[in-house]
Coordinates of C-alpha atoms and ligand atoms in Angstrom, one line a residue:
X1 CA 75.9 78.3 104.5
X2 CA 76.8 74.8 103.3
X3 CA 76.2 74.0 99.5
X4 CA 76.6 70.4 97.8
X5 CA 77.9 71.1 94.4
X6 CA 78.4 68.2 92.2
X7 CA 79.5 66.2 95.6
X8 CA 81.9 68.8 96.6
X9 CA 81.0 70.8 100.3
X10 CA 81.6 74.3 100.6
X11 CA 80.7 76.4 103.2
X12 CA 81.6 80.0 103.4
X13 CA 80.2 80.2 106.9
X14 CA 83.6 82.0 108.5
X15 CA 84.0 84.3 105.3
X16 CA 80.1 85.8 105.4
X17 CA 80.5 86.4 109.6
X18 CA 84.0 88.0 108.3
X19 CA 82.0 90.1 105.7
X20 CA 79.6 91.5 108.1
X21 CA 82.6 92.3 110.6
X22 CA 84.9 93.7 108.1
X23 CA 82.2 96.0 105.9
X24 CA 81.9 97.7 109.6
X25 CA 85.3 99.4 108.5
X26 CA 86.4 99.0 105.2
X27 CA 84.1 99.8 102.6
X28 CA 82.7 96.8 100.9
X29 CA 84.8 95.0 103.4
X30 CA 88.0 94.5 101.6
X31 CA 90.9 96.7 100.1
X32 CA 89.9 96.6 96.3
X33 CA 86.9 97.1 94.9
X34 CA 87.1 94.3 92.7
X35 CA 87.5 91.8 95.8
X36 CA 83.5 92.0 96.8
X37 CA 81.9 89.3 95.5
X38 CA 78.8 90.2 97.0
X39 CA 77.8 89.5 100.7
X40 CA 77.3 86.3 100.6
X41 CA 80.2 85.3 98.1
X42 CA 83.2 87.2 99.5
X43 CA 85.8 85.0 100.6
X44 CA 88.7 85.8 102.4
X45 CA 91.9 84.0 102.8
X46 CA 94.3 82.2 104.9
X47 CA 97.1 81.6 103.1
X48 CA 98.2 80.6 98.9
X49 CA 100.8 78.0 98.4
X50 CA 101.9 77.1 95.1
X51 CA 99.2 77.2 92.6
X52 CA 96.2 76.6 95.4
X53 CA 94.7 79.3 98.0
X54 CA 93.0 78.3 101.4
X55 CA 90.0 80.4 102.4
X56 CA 89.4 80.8 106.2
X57 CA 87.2 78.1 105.7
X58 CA 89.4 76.0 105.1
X59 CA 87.8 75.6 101.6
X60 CA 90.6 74.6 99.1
X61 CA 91.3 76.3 95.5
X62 CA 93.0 75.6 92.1
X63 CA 93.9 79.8 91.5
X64 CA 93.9 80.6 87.9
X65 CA 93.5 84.3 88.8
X66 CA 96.6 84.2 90.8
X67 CA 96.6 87.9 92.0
X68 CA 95.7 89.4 88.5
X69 CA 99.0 88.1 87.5
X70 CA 101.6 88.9 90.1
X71 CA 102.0 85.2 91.1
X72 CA 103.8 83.6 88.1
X73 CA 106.0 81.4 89.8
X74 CA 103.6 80.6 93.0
X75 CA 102.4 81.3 96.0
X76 CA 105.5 81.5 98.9
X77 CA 108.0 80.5 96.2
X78 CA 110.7 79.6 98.0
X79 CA 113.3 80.7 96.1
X80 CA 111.5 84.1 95.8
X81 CA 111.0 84.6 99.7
X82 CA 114.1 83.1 100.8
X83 CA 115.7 86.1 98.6
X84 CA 113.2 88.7 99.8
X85 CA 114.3 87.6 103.4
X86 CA 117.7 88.8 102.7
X87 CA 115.9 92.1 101.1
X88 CA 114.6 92.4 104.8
X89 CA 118.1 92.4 106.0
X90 CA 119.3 95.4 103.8
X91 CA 116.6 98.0 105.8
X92 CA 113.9 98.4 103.8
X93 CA 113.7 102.1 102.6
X94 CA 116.7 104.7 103.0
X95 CA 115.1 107.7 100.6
X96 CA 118.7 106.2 98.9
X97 CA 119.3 104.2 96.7
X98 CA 120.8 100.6 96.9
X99 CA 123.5 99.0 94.4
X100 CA 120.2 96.7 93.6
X101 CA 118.4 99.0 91.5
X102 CA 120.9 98.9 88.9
X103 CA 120.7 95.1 88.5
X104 CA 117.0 94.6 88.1
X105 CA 117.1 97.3 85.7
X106 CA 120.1 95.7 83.7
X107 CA 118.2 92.6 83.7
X108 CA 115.2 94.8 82.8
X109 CA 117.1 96.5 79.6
X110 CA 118.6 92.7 78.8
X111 CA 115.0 90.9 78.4
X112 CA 113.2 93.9 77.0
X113 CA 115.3 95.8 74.3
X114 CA 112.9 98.9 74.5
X115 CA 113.2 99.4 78.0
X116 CA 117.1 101.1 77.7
X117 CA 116.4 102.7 81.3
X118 CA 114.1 101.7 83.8
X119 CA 112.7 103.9 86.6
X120 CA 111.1 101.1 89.7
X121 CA 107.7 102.2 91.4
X122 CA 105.5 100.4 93.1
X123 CA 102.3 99.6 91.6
X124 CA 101.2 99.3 87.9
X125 CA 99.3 102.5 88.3
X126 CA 102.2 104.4 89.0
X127 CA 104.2 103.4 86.4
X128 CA 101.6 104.4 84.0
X129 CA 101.0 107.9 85.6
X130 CA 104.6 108.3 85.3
X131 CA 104.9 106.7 81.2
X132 CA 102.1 109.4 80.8
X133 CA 104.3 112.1 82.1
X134 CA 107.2 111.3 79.9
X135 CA 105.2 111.2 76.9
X136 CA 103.5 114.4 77.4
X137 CA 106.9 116.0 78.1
X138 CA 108.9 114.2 75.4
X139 CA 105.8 115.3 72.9
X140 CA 104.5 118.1 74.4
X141 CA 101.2 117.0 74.1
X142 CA 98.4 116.5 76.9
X143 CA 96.0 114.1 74.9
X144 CA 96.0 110.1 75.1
X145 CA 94.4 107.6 72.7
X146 CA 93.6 104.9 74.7
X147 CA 92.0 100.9 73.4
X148 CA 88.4 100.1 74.3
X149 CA 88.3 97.7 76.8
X150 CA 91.5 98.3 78.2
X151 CA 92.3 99.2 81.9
X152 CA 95.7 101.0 82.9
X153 CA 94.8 101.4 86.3
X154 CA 93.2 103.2 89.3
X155 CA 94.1 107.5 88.2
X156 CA 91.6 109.9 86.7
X157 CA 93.3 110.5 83.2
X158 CA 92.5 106.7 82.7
X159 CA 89.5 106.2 84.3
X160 CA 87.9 106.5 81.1
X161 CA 85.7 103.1 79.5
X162 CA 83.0 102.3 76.9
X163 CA 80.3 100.7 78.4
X164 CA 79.0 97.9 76.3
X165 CA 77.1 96.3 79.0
X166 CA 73.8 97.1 77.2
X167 CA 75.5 98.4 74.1
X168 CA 74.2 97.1 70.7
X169 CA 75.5 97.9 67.1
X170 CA 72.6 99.5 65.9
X171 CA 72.5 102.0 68.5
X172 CA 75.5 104.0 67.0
X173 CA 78.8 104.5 68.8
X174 CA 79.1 103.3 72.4
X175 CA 79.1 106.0 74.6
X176 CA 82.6 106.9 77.2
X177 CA 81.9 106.8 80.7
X178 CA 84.0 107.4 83.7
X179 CA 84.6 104.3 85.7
X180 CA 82.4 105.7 88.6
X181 CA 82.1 108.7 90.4
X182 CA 84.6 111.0 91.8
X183 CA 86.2 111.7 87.8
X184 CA 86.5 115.2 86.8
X185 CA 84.5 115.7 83.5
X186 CA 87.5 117.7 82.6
X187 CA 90.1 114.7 82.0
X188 CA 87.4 113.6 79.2
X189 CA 89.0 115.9 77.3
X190 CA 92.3 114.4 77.0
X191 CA 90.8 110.7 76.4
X192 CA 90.4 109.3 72.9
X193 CA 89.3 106.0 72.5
X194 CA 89.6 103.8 69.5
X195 CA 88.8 100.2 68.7
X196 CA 91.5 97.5 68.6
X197 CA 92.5 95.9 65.5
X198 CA 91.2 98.7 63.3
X199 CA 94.3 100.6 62.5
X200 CA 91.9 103.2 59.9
X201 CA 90.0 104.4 63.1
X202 CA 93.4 105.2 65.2
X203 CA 94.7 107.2 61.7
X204 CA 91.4 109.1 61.4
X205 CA 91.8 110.2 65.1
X206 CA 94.9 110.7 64.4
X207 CA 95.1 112.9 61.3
X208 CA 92.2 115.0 63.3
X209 CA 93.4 115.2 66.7
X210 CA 97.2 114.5 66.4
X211 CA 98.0 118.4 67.6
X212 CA 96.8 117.0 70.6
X213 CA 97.5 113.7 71.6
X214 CA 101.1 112.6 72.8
X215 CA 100.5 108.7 73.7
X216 CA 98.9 106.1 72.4
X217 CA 98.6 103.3 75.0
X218 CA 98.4 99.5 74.4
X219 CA 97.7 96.4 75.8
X220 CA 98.6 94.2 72.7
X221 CA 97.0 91.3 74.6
X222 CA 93.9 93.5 76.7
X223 CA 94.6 91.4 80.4
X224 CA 91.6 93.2 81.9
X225 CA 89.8 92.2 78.6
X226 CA 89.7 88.1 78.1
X227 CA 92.6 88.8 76.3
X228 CA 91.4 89.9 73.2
X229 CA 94.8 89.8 71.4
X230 CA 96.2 92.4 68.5
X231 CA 96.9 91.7 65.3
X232 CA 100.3 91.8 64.9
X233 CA 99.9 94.0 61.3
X234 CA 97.8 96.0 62.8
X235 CA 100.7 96.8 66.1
X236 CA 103.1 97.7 62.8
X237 CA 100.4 100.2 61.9
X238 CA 99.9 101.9 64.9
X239 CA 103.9 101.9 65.8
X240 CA 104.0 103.3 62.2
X241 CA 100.9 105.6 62.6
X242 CA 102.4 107.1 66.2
X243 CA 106.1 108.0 64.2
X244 CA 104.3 109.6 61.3
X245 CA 102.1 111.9 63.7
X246 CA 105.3 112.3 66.6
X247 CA 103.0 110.3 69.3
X248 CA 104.9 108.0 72.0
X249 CA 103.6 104.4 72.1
X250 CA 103.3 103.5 75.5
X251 CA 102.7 99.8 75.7
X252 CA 101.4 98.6 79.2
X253 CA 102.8 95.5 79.7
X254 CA 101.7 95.4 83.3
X255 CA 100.0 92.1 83.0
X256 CA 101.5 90.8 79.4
X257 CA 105.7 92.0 80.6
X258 CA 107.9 88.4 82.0
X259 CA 104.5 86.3 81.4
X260 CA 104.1 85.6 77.5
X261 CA 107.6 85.7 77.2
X262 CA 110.9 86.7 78.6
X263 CA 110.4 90.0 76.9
X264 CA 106.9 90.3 76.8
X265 CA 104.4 91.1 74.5
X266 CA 106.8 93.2 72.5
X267 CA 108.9 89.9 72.0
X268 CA 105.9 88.1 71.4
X269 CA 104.5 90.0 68.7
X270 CA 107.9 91.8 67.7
X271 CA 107.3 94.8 68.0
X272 CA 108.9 98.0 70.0
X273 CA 107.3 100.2 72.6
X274 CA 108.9 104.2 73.1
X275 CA 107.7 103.1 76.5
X276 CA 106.7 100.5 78.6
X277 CA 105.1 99.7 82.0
X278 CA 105.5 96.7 84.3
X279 CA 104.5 95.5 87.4
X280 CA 102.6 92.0 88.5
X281 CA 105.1 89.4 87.7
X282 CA 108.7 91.4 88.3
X283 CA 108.0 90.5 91.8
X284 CA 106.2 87.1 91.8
X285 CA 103.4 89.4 94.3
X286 CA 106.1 91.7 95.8
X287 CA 105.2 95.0 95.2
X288 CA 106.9 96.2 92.4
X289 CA 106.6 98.2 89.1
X290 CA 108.9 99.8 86.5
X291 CA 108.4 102.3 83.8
X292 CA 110.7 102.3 81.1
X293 CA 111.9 103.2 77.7
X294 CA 113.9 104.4 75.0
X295 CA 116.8 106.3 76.3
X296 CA 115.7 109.6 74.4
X297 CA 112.4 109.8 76.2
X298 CA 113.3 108.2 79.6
X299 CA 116.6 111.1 80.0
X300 CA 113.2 113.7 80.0
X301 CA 113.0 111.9 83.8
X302 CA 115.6 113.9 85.4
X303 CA 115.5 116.6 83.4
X304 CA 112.3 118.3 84.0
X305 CA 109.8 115.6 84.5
X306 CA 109.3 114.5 88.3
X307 CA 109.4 110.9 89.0
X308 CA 109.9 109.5 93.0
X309 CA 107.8 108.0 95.8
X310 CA 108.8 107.1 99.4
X311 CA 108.8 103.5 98.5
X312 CA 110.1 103.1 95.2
X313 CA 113.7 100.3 95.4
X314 CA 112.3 99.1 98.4
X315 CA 115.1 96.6 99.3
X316 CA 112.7 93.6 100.0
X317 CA 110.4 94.1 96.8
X318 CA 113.8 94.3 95.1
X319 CA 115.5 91.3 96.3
X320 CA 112.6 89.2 95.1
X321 CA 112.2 90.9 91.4
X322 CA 116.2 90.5 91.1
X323 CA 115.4 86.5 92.0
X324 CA 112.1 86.3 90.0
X325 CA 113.9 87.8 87.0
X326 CA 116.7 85.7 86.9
X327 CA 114.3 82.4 87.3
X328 CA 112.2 83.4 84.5
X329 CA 115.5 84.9 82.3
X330 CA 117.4 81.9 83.1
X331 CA 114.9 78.7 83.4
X332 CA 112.9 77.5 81.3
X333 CA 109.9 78.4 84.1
X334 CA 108.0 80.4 81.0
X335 CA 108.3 76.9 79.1
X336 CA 106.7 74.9 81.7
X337 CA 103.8 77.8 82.3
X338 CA 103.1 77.5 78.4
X339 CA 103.5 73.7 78.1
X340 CA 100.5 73.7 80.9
X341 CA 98.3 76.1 79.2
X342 CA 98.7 74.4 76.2
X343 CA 97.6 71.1 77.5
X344 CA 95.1 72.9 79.9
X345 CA 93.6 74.3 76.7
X346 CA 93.2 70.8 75.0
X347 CA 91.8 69.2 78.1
X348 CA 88.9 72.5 78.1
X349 CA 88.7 71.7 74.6
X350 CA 87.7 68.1 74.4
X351 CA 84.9 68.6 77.0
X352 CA 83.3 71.4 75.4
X353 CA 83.5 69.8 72.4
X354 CA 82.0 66.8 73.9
X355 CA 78.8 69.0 74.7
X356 CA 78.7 71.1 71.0
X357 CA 79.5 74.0 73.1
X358 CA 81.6 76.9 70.8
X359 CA 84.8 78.1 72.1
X360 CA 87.7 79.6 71.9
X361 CA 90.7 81.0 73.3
X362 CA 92.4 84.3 73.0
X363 CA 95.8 85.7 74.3
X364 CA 98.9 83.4 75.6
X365 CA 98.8 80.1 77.2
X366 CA 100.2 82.1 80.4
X367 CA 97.1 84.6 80.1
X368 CA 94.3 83.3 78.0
X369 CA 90.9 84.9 77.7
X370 CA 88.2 81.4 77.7
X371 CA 85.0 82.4 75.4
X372 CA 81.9 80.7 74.2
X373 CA 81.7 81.6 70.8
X374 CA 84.2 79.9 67.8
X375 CA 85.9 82.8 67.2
X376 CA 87.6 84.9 69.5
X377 CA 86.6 88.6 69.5
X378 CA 88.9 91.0 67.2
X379 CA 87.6 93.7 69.7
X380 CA 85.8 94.6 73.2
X381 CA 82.5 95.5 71.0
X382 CA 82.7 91.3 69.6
X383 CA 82.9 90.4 73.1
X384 CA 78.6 91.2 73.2
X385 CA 78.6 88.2 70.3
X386 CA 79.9 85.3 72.6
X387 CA 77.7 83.6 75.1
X388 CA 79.0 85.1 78.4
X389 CA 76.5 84.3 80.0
X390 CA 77.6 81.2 79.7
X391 CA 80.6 82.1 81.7
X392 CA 79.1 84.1 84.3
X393 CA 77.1 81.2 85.4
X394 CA 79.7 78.6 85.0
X395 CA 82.4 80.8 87.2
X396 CA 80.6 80.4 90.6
X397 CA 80.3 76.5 90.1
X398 CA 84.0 76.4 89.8
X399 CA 84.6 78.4 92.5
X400 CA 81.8 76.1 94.7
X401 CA 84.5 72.9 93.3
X402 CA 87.5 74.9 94.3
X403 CA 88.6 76.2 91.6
X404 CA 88.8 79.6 91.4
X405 CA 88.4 81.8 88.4
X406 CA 87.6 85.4 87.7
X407 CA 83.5 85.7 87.9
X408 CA 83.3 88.1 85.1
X409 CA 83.7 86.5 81.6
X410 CA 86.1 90.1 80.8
X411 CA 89.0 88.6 83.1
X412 CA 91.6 86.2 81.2
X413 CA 92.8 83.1 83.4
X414 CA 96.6 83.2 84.9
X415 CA 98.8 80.6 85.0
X416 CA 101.8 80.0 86.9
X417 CA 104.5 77.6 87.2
X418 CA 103.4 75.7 90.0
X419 CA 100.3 74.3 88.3
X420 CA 102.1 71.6 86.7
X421 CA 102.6 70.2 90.2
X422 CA 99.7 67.9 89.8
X423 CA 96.8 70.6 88.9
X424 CA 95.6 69.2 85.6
X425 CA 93.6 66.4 86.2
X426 CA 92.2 67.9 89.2
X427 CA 90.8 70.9 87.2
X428 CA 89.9 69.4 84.1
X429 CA 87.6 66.9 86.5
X430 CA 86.0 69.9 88.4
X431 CA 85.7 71.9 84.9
X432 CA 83.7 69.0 83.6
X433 CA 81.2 68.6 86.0
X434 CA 80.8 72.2 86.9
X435 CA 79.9 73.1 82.8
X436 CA 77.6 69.8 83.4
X437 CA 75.7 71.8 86.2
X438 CA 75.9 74.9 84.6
X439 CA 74.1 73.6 81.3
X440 CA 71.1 72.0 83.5
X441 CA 70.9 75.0 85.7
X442 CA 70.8 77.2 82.3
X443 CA 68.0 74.4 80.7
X444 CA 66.3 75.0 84.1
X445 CA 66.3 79.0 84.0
X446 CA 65.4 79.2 80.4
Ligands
PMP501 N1 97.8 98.4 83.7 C1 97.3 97.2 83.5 C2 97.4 96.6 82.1 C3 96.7 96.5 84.5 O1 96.3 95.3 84.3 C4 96.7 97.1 85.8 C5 96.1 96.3 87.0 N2 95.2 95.3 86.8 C6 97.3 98.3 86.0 C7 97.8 99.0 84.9 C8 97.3 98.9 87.3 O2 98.2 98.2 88.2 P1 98.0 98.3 89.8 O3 96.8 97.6 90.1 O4 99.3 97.6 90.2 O5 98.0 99.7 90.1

């Protein structure tokens, strides 16, 4: 298949035959649900360098989903892989541990206060099984209050959503749903979930269920949810709310922690966690993760709460966090990523202002949520108010102009530091003349 978009060629030819081959033995044909784009839209790639991906057609992208944030530096960062190479050296896996551990973590502890000891796992869903763990031993209590529109990864106590897909206000409360088949109805019963931003809601839970519950967990800005951002009043609330009613505040940085700043979300905001996860951007892609926390909760690891995993400090994954770290720590990387966004921001700006088209962004600069209505959502329920429709169509031309962005309007754009290596123009050009097409195939449609 060969489509002219706005003058630009792409054919997918090589990814659809790839499809058909690959759906033959992996379900859906890829490793991650959320990597089927349909048949006919699936693409599948060679290589990322920088701040650009090649498909194995060759097609060329702009990546502002980067991973889901992993990448913050860039694809093959040299400095990164040149220090994972000597992480190869060391042997990989030992069940032992390596002198390295204790320097990622020490530079762990040094850009976020909370985290006084670190535990390293591999993916972010680990790390949030295990911050569970912790809190229900440290509280002794099973229940979790989680925020609507939130996503803490792939494990059945989580897999918990409101679905607001076809939701409307005047329907009453949306209803909880598992994220698919395969959840036990049981875990339901741990699984509160509140609003963001409405601090009375989390206390009335509280003051009901707080016999119960033993975590409340966070994404101050939601990364699986355009970034719909916390107030900071209403974090002070709910860090007050979970020390009046002896809950641990688990605060998922997986997607915020080393990206909004050198100490996250909780140094954004200023604020502290009793816990907090990581993963994504500790490695720049390598597969890494760390749970951490206050030293009071975090000694319960060790002292009857089980935490391990074959591949946990794997030498090569921590070679490149201990040279990601000190990049972002000790360059002003996080600078340049925010000076882009910023001016990436105007530049979206000026051309949807040029067509009366209401916007707004939410989140960071390094992870912004792009919506078409003037005022960013306070919650996943506002989300229903903008015009995402907007975005769904506009997405797919952008990917047909090579540049690549999440399709569904809930995904916030990443940035990394590589983008401002010659990216700005480039996008802003493609941006313009794929909302262009999008507005006369939405005048065509209606
Ligand atoms: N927490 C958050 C906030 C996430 O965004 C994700 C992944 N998108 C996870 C946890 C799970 O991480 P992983 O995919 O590495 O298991």
């Amino acid at each position: 298949m060969l489509r002219n978009i706005g003058g630009s060629m792409r054919s997918l030819t090589r990814s659809n035959q790839h499809f058909q081959k690959a759906s033959g033995k992996l379900p859906l044909g890829v490793s991650s649900n959320f990597r089927y784009w349909g048949d006919d839209r699936t693409i599948y790639v060679k290589r990322g360098k920088g701040a650009r991906i090649w498909d194995i057609d060759d097609n060329e992208y702009i990546d502002y989903r980067l991973a889901y944030g992993p990448v913050i530096l860039g694809y093959a960062d040299p400095r990164v892989d040149e220090a994972a190479r000597r992480g190869m050296e060391v042997g990989g896996v030992f069940a032992l541990s390596t002198e390295l551990e204790f320097d990622v973590a020490s530079r762990i502890s040094k850009m976020v206060p909370a985290a006084e000891l670190v535990r390293f796992s591999n993916s972010g869903t680990e790390a949030v099984m295990a911050a569970l763990r912790i809190a229900r031993a440290f509280t002794g209590k099973d229940g979790h209050i989680a925020v609507e529109g939130g996503y803490h990864g792939v494990f059945t106590e989580l897999l918990w959503q409101t679905e607001l897909d076809d939701w409307r206000p005047s329907m009453g409360e949306p209803e909880l749903q598992p994220y698919g088949d395969g959840v036990p109805a049981v875990t339901e019963e741990l699984f509160y979930s509140v609003p963001l931003n409405d601090a009375n809601v989390a206390e009335d839970v509280l003051k009901r269920y707080h016999d119960d519950i033993g975590a409340f967990l966070i994404e101050p800005i939601m990364g699986n949810c355009c970034g719909i951002t916390a107030e900071k009043q209403y974090l002070r609330d709910i860090r007050e709310l979970c020390d009046r009613y002896d809950v641990a505040l688990i605060v998922d940085e997986v997607k915020t922690g080393f990206r909004v700043a050198r100490g996250g979300v909780q140094e954004l905001f200023g604020f502290r966690a009793d816990l907090c996860t990581f993963a994504k951007a500790i490695g720049n892609g390598y597969p890494i993760a760390a749970v951490a926390g206050l030293d009071d909760l975090m000694r319960n690891v060790g002292d009857g709460v089980v935490h391990g995993g074959t591949f946990t400090g794997h030498s090569v994954s921590l070679a490149a966090a201990d040279k990601t770290l000190e990049i972002l720590d000790e360059t002003d990387a996080l600078q340049t990523i925010e000076n882009y966004g910023l001016e990436l921001q105007r530049g979206l700006s000026r051309i949807l202002e040029g067509r009366d088209i209401a916007h707004s962004f939410t989140g960071a600069p390094a992870l912004m949520g792009l919506f078409f209505a003037e005022r960013p959502p306070a919650d996943y329920r506002e989300w229903i108010d903008s015009d995402y429709e907007f975005y769904d169509t506009l997405a797919p031309k952008l990917h047909d102009l090579g540049i690549l962005v999440e399709p569904d309007s809930r995904e916030p754009w990443f940035l990394c530091e590589a983008h401002s290596h010659g990216c700005l123009d480039e996008t802003l050009d493609k941006f313009e003349k794929a909302v262009d097409l999008t507005i006369q195939k939405m005048s065509n449609d209606a």
